[in-house]
CSV table of C-alpha atoms (C1' of nucleotides) in Angstrom, one decimal:
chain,number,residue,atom,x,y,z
O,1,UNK,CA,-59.2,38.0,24.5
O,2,UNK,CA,-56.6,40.5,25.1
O,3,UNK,CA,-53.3,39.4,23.9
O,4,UNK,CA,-51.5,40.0,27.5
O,5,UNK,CA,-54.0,36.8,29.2
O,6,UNK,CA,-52.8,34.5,25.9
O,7,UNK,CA,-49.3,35.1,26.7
O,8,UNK,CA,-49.8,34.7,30.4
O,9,UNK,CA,-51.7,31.4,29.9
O,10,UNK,CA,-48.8,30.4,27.3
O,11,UNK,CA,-46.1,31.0,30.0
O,12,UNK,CA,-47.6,29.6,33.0
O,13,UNK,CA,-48.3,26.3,31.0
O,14,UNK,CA,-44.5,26.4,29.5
O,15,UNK,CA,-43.3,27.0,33.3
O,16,UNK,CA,-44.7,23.8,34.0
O,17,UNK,CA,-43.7,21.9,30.7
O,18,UNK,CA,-40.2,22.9,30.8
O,19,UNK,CA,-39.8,22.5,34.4
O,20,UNK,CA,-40.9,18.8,34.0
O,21,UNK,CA,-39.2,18.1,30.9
O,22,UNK,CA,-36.5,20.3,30.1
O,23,UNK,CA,-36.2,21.9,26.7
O,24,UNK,CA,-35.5,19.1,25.0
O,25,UNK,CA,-38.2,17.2,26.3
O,26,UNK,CA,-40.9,19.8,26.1
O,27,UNK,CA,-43.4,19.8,23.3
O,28,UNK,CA,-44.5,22.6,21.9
O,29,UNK,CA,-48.0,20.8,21.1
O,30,UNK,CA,-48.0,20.0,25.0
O,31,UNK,CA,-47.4,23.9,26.0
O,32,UNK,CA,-50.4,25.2,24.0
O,33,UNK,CA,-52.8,22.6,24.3
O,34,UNK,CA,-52.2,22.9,28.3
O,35,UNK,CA,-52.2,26.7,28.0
O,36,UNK,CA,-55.7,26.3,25.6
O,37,UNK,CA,-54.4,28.1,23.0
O,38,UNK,CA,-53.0,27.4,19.5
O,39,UNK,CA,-49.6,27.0,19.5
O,40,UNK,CA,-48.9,29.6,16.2
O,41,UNK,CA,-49.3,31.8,19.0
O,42,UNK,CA,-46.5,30.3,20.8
O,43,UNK,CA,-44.1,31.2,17.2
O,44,UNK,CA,-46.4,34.6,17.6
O,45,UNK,CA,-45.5,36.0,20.7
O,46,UNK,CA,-41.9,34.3,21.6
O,47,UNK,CA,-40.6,33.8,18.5
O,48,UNK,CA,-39.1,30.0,19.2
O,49,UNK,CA,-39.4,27.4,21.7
O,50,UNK,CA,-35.9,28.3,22.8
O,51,UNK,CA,-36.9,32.2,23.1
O,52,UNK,CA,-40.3,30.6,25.0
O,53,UNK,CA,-37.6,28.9,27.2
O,54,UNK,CA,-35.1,31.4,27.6
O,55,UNK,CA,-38.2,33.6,29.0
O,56,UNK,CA,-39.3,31.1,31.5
O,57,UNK,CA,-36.1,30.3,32.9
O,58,UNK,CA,-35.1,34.3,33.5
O,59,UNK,CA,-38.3,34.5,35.3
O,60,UNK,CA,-37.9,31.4,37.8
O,61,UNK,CA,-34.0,32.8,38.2
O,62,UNK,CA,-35.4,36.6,39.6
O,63,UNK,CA,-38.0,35.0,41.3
O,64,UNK,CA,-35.7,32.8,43.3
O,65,UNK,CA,-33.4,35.7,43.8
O,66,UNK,CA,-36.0,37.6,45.6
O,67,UNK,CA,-37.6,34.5,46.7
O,68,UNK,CA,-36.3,34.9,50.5
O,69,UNK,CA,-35.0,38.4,51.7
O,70,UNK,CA,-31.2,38.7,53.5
O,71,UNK,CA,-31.4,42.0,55.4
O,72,UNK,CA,-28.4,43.2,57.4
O,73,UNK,CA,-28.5,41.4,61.2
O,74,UNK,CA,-31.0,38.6,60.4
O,75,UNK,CA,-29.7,35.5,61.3
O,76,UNK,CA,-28.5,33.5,58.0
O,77,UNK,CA,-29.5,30.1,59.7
O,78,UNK,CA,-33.0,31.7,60.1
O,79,UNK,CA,-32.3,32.7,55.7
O,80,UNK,CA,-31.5,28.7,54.9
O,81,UNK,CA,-34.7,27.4,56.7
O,82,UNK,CA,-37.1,29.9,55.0
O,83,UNK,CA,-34.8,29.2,51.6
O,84,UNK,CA,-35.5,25.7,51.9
O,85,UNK,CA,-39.2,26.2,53.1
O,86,UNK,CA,-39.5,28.1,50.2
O,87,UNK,CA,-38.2,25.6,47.5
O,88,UNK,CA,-40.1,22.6,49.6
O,89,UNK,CA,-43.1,24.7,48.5
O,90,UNK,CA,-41.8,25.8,44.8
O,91,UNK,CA,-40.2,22.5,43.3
O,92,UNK,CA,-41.0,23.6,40.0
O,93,UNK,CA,-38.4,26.5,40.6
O,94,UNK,CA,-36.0,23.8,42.0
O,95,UNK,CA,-36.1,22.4,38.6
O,96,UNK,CA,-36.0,24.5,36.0
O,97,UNK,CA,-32.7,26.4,38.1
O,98,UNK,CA,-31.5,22.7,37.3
O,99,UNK,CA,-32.4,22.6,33.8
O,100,UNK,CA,-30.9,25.9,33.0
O,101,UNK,CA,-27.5,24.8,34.6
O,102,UNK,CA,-27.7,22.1,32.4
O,103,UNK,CA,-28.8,23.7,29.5
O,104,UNK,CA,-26.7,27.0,29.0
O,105,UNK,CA,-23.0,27.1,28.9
O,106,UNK,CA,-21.4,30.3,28.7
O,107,UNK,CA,-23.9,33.2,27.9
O,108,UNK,CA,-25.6,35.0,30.6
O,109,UNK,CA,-29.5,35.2,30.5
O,110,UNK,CA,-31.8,38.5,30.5
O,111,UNK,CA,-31.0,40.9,33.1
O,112,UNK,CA,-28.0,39.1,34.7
O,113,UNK,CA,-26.2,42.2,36.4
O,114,UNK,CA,-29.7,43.0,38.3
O,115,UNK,CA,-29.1,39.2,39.9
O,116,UNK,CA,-25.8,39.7,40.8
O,117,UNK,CA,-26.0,42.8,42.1
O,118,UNK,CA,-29.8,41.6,44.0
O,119,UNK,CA,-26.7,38.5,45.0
O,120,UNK,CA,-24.2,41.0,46.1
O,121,UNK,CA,-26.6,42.5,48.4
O,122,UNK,CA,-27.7,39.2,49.6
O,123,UNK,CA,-23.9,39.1,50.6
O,124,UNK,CA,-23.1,42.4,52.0
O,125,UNK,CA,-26.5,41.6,54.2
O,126,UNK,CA,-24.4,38.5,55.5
O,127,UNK,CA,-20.9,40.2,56.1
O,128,UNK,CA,-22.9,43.0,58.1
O,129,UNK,CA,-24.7,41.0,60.0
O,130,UNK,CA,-21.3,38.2,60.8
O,131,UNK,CA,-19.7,41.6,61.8
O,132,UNK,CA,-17.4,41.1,58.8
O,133,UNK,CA,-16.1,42.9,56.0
O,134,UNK,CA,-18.0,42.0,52.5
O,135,UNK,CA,-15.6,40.0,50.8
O,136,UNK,CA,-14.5,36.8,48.5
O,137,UNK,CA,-15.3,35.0,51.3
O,138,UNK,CA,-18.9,36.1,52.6
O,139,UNK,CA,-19.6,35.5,48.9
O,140,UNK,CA,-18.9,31.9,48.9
O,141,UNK,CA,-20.5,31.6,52.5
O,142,UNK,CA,-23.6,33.0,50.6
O,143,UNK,CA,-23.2,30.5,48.0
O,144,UNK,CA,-22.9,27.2,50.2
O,145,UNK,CA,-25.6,28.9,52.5
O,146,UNK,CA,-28.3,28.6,48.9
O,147,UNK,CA,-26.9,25.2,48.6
O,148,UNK,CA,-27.5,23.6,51.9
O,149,UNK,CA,-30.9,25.1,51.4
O,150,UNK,CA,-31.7,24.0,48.0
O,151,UNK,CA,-29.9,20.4,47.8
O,152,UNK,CA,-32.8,18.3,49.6
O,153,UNK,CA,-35.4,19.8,47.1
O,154,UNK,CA,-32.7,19.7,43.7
O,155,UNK,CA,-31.9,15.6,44.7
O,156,UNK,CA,-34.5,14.4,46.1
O,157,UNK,CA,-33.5,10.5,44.8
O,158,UNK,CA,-30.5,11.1,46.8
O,159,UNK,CA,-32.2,12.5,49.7
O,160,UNK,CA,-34.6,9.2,49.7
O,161,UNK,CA,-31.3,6.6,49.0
O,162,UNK,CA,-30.1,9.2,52.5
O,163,UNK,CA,-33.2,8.8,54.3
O,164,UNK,CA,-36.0,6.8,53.2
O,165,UNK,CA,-39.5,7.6,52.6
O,166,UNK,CA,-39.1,10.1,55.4
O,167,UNK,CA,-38.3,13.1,52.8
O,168,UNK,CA,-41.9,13.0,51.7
O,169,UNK,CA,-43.2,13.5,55.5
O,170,UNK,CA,-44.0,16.5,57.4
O,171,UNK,CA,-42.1,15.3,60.1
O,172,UNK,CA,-38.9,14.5,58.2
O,173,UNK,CA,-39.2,17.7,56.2
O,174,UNK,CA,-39.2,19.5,60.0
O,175,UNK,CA,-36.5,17.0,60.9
O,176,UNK,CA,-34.4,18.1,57.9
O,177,UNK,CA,-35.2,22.1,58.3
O,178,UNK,CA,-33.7,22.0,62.1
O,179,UNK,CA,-30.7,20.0,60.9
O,180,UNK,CA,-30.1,22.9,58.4
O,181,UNK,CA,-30.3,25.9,60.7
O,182,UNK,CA,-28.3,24.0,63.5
O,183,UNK,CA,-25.8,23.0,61.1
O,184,UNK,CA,-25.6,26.4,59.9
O,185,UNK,CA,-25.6,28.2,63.2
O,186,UNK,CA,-23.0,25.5,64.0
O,187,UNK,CA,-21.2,26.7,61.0
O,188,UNK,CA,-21.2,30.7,61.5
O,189,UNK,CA,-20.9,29.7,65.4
O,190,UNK,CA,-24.2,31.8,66.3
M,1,UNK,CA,-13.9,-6.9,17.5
M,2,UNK,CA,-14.6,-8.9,20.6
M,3,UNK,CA,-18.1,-7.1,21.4
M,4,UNK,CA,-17.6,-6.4,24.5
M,5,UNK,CA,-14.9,-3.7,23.1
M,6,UNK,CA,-17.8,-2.4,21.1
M,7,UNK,CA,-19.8,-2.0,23.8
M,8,UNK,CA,-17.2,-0.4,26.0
M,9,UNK,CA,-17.0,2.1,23.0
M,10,UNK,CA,-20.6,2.8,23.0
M,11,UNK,CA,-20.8,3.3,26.6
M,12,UNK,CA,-17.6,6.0,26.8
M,13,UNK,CA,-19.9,7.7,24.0
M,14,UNK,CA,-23.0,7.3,25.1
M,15,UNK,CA,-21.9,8.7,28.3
M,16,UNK,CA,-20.3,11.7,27.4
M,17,UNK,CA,-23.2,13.0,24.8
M,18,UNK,CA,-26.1,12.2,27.9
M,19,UNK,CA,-23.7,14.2,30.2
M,20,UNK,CA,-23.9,17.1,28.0
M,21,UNK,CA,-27.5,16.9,26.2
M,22,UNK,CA,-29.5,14.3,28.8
M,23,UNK,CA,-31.3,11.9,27.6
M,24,UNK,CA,-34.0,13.9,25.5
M,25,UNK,CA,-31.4,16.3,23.9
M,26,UNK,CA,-29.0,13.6,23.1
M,27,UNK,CA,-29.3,11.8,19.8
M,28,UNK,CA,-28.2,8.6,19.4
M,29,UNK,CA,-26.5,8.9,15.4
M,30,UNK,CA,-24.2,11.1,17.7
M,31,UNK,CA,-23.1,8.5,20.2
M,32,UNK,CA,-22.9,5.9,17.7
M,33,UNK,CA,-20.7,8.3,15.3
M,34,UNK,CA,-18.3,9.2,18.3
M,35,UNK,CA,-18.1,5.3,19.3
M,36,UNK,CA,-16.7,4.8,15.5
M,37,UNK,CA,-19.6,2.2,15.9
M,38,UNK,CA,-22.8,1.2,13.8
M,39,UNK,CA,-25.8,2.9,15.5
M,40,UNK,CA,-27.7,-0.5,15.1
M,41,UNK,CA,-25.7,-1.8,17.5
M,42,UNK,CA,-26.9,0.5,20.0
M,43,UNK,CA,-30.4,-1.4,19.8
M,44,UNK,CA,-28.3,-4.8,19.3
M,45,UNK,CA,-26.6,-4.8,22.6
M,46,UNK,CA,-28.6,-2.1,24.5
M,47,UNK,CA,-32.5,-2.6,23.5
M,48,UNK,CA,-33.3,1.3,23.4
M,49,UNK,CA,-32.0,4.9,24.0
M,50,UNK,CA,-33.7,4.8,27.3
M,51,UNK,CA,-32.4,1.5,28.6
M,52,UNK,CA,-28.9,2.7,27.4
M,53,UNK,CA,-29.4,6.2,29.4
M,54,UNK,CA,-30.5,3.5,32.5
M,55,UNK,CA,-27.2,2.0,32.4
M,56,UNK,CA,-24.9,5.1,31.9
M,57,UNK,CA,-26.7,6.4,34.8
M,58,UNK,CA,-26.9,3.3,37.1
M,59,UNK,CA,-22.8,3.3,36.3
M,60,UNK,CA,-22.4,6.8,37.5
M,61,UNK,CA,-24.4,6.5,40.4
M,62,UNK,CA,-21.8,3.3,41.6
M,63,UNK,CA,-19.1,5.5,40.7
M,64,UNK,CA,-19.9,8.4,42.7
M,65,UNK,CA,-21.3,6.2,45.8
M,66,UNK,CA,-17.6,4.7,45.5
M,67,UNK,CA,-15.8,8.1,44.8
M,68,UNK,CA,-14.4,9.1,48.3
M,69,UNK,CA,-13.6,6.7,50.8
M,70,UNK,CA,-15.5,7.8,54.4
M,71,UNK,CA,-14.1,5.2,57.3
M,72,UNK,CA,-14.2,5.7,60.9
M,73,UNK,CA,-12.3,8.5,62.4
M,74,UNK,CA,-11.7,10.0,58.8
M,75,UNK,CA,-12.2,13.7,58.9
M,76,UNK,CA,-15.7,14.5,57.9
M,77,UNK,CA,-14.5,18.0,56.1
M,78,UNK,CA,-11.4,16.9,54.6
M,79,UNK,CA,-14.3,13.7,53.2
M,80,UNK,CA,-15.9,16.6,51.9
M,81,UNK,CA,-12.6,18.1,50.3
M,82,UNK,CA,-11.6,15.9,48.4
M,83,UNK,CA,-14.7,15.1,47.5
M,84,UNK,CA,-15.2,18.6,46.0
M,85,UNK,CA,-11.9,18.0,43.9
M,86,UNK,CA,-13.6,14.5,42.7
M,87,UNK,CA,-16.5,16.6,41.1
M,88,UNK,CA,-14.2,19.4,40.1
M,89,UNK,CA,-12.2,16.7,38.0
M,90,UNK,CA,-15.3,14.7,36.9
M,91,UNK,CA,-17.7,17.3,36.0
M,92,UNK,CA,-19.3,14.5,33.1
M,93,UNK,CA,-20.2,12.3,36.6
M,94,UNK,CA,-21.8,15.6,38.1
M,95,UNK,CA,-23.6,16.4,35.6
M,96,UNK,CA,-25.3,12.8,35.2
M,97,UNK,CA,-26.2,13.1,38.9
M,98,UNK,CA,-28.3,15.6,38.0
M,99,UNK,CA,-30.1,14.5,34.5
M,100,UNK,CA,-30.9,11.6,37.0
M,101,UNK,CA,-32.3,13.7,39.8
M,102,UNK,CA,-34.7,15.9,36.6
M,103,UNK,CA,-35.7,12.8,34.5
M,104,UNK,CA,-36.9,9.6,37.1
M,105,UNK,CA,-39.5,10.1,39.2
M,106,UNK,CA,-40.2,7.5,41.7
M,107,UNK,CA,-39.0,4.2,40.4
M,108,UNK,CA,-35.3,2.6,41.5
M,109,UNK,CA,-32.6,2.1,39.3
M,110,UNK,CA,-30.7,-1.0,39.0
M,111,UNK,CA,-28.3,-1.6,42.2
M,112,UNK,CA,-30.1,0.6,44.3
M,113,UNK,CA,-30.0,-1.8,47.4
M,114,UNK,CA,-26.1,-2.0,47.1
M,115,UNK,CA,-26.1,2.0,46.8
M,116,UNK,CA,-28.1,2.3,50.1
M,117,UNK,CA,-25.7,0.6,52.3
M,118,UNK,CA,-22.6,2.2,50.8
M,119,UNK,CA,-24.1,5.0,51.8
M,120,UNK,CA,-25.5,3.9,55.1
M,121,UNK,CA,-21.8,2.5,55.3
M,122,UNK,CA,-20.7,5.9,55.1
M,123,UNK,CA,-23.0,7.2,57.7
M,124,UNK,CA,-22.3,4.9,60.1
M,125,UNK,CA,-18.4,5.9,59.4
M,126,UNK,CA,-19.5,9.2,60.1
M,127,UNK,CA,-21.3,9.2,63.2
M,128,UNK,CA,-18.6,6.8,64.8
M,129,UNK,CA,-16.1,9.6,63.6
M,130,UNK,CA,-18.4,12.2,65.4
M,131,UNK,CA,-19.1,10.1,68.7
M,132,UNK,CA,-22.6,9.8,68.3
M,133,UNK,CA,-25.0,6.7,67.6
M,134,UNK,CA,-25.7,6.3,63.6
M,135,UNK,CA,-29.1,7.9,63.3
M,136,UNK,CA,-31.3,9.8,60.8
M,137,UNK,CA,-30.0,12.9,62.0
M,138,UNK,CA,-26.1,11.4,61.1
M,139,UNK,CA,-27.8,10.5,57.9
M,140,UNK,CA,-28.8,13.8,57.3
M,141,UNK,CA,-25.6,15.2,57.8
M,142,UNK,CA,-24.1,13.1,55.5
M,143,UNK,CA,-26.6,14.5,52.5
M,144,UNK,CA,-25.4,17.8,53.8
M,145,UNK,CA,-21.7,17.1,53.8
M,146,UNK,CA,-22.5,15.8,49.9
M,147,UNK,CA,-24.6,18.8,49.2
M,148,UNK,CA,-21.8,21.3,49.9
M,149,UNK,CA,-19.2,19.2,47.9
M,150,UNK,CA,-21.3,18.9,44.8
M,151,UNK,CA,-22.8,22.0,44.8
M,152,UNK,CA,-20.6,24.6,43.2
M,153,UNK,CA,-19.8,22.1,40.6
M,154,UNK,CA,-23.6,21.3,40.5
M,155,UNK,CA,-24.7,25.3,39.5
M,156,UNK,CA,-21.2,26.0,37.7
M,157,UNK,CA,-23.8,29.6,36.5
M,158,UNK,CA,-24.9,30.6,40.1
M,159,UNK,CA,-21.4,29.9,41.3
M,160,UNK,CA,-20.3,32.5,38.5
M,161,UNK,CA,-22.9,34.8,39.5
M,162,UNK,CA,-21.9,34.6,42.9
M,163,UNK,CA,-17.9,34.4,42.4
M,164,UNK,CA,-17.5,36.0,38.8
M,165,UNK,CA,-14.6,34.4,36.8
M,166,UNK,CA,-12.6,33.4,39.6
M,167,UNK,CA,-14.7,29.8,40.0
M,168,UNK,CA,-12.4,29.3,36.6
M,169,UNK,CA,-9.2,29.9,38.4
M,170,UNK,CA,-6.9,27.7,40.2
M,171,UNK,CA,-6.8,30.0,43.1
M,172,UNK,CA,-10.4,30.3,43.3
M,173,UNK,CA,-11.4,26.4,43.5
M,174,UNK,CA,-8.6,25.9,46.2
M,175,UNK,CA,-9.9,28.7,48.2
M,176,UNK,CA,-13.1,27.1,47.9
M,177,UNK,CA,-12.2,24.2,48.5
M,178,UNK,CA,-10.5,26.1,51.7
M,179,UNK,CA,-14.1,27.3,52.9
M,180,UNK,CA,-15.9,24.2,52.9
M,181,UNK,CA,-13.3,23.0,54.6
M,182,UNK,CA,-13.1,25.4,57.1
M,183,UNK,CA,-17.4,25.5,57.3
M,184,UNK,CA,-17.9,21.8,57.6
M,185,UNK,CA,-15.4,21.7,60.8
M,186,UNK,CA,-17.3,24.7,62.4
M,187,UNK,CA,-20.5,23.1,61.9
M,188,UNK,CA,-18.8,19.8,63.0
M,189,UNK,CA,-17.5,21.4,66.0
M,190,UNK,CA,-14.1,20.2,65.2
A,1,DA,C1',-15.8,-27.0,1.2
A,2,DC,C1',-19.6,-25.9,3.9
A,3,DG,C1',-22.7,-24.7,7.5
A,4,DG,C1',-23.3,-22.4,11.8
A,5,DT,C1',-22.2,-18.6,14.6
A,6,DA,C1',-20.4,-14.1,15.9
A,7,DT,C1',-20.3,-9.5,14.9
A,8,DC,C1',-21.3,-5.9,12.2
A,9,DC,C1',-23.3,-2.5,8.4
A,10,DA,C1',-25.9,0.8,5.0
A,11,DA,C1',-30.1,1.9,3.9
A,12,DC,C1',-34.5,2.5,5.2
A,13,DC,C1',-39.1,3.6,7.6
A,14,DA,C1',-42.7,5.5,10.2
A,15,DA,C1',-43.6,8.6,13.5
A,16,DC,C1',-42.6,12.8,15.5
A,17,DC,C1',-42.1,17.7,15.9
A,18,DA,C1',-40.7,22.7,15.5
A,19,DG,C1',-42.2,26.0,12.8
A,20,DT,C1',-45.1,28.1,8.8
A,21,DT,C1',-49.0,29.2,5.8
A,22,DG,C1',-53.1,30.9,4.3
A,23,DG,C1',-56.6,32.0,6.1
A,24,DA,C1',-60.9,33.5,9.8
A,25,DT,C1',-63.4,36.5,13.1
A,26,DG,C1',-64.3,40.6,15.7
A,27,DT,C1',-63.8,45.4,16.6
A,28,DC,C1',-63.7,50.1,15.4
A,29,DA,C1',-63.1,54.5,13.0
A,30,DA,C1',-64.1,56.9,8.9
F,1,DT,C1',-70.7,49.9,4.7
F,2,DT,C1',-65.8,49.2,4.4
F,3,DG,C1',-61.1,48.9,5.3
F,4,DA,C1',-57.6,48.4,8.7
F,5,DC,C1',-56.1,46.3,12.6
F,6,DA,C1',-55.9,42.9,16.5
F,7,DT,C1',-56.0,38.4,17.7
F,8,DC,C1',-56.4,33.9,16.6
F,9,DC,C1',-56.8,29.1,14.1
F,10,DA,C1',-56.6,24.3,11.4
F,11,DA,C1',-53.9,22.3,8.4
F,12,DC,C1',-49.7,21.7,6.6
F,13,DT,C1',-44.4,21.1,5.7
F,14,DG,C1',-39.9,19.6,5.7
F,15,DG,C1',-36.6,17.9,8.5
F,16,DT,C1',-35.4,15.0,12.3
F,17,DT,C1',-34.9,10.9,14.8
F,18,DG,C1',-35.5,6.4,17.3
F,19,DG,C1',-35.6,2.1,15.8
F,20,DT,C1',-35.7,-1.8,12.0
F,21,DT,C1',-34.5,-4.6,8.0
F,22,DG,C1',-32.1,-7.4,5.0
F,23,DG,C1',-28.2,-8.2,4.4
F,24,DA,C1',-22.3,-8.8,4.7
F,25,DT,C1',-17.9,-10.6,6.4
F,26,DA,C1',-14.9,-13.4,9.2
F,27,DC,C1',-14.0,-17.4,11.8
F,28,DC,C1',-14.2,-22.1,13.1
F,29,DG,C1',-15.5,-27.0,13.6
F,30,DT,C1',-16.8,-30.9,10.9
DNA sequence: ACGGTATCCAACCAACCAGTTGGATGTCAA
DNA sequence: TTGACATCCAACTGGTTGGTTGGATACCGT
């Protein structure tokens, strides 16, 4: 098999290892025997299981930078509902943006400036569209914008000690969605 | 020593090395080493590694339910304020929050009932405040309010990718402090 | 003095786990 | 046919780690 679909296979399965587990947690044993493959491979191809990690977490971090576009004049409540759509739908991302806060300290992952400056335009996308010079400011508007979206999905103990069982309905999921954007439009008074 | 000193010791330990490694990545010869205390005694008065993790976390959870007083009338953003500079100051407590949120799934930790009321408490505080009948959609607001105060100490690495070095500074946390401030009585319409 | 209790310890054990070794098999060009 | 290369594997290794064992010491009441 052509080394490329082993690797694939190998990543997918860690994706979902290391987003239930955590580094620590993880097993090695687990990633390959999910993936069907032998897990020399894994020491093959990545080197470690903390290169293996590293790898998967740089991944889920572009991908959830370009998860949900920010283009100038759309309507930032309108960005938080699709945001926190989109992390309803992708809880494994939820998590391992969770582990790697908890994991790293100080260094920056793979191909950090391309997410800042992906986040800067995210921002500048905002200012535009609030009729408002880029700034400090729009930058932490972004910031709290991601977190309203993400929070429900990134706690969701808290959110059921909130609110009951009504998190894991269609309904309440709906419920919480509208409270978002109407807080937000509240917020950016839109 | 009167063993409940001992244990004190152990949990002061135990609790800073899960804040920083969780419980898979901590390792017990640790805490017991930085408790000055016999690791045996971790299974003598605790049972296990995981029942110890059960009862840092079930303390931390009281602790932050407790952290910020929220009666009627009080001001929903300052609430939200001050209880961004709780987190800033306690980043050990925030950090618990979320090795709890990653490593239990469905079942309830210890105390749970007594942490839903607080927080319905809190709610109930809240909607008085805003002139509106407690409901789920004062409820959600209060998971919101939480959300933005715990959030930029919750992803201390997006908040540098968004802010750069200034999430370090003095000046930086008060400003934003300053803009959730400012957001949550927008939103509040206040 | 002695036995019971409270509180604790150093050394140990068995299981686990990340990572390595010493190969195997298949393909292809010479 | 053969050697080089690509891709992979089962078994192994050495270190780690949660948890246990077989005690020790101090105190106190009888």
């Amino acid at each position: 098999m052509p080394k490329e679909a082993t690797k694939d296979a190998l990543l997918a399965a860690a994706r979902t290892e290391f987003a239930a587990y955590g580094i620590a947690g993880a097993r090695v044993d687990r990633i390959a025997e999910r993936a069907g493959v032998n897990k020399e491979r894994i020491y093959g191809y990545f080197g470690s299981k903390e290169k293996l990690f590293d790898q998967v977490v740089v991944t889920a971090l572009n991908e959830v930078v370009e998860a949900v576009a920010m283009m100038p004049g759309d309507d930032p409540a309108e960005y938080v509902g699709k945001l926190y759509d989109f992390h309803l739908a992708h809880p494994d991302l939820t998590r391992l943006l969770m582990w790697e806060s908890l994991h790293y300290r100080d260094d920056d992952l793979q191909g950090q400036e391309q997410r800042v400056a992906s986040w800067n335009g995210k921002a500048t996308s905002l200012a535009a569209g609030l009729g408002a010079e880029s700034s400090r400011e729009t930058a932490r508007t972004m910031l709290t914008l991601v977190g309203l979206a993400v929070w429900p999905t990134a706690m969701p103990r808290l959110s059921r000690l909130a609110l009951g069982e009504e998190t894991a309905t269609e309904e309440g999921r709906a419920a919480m969605r509208e409270h978002l954007v109407t807080f937000v439009r509240a917020a950016l008074g839109r």
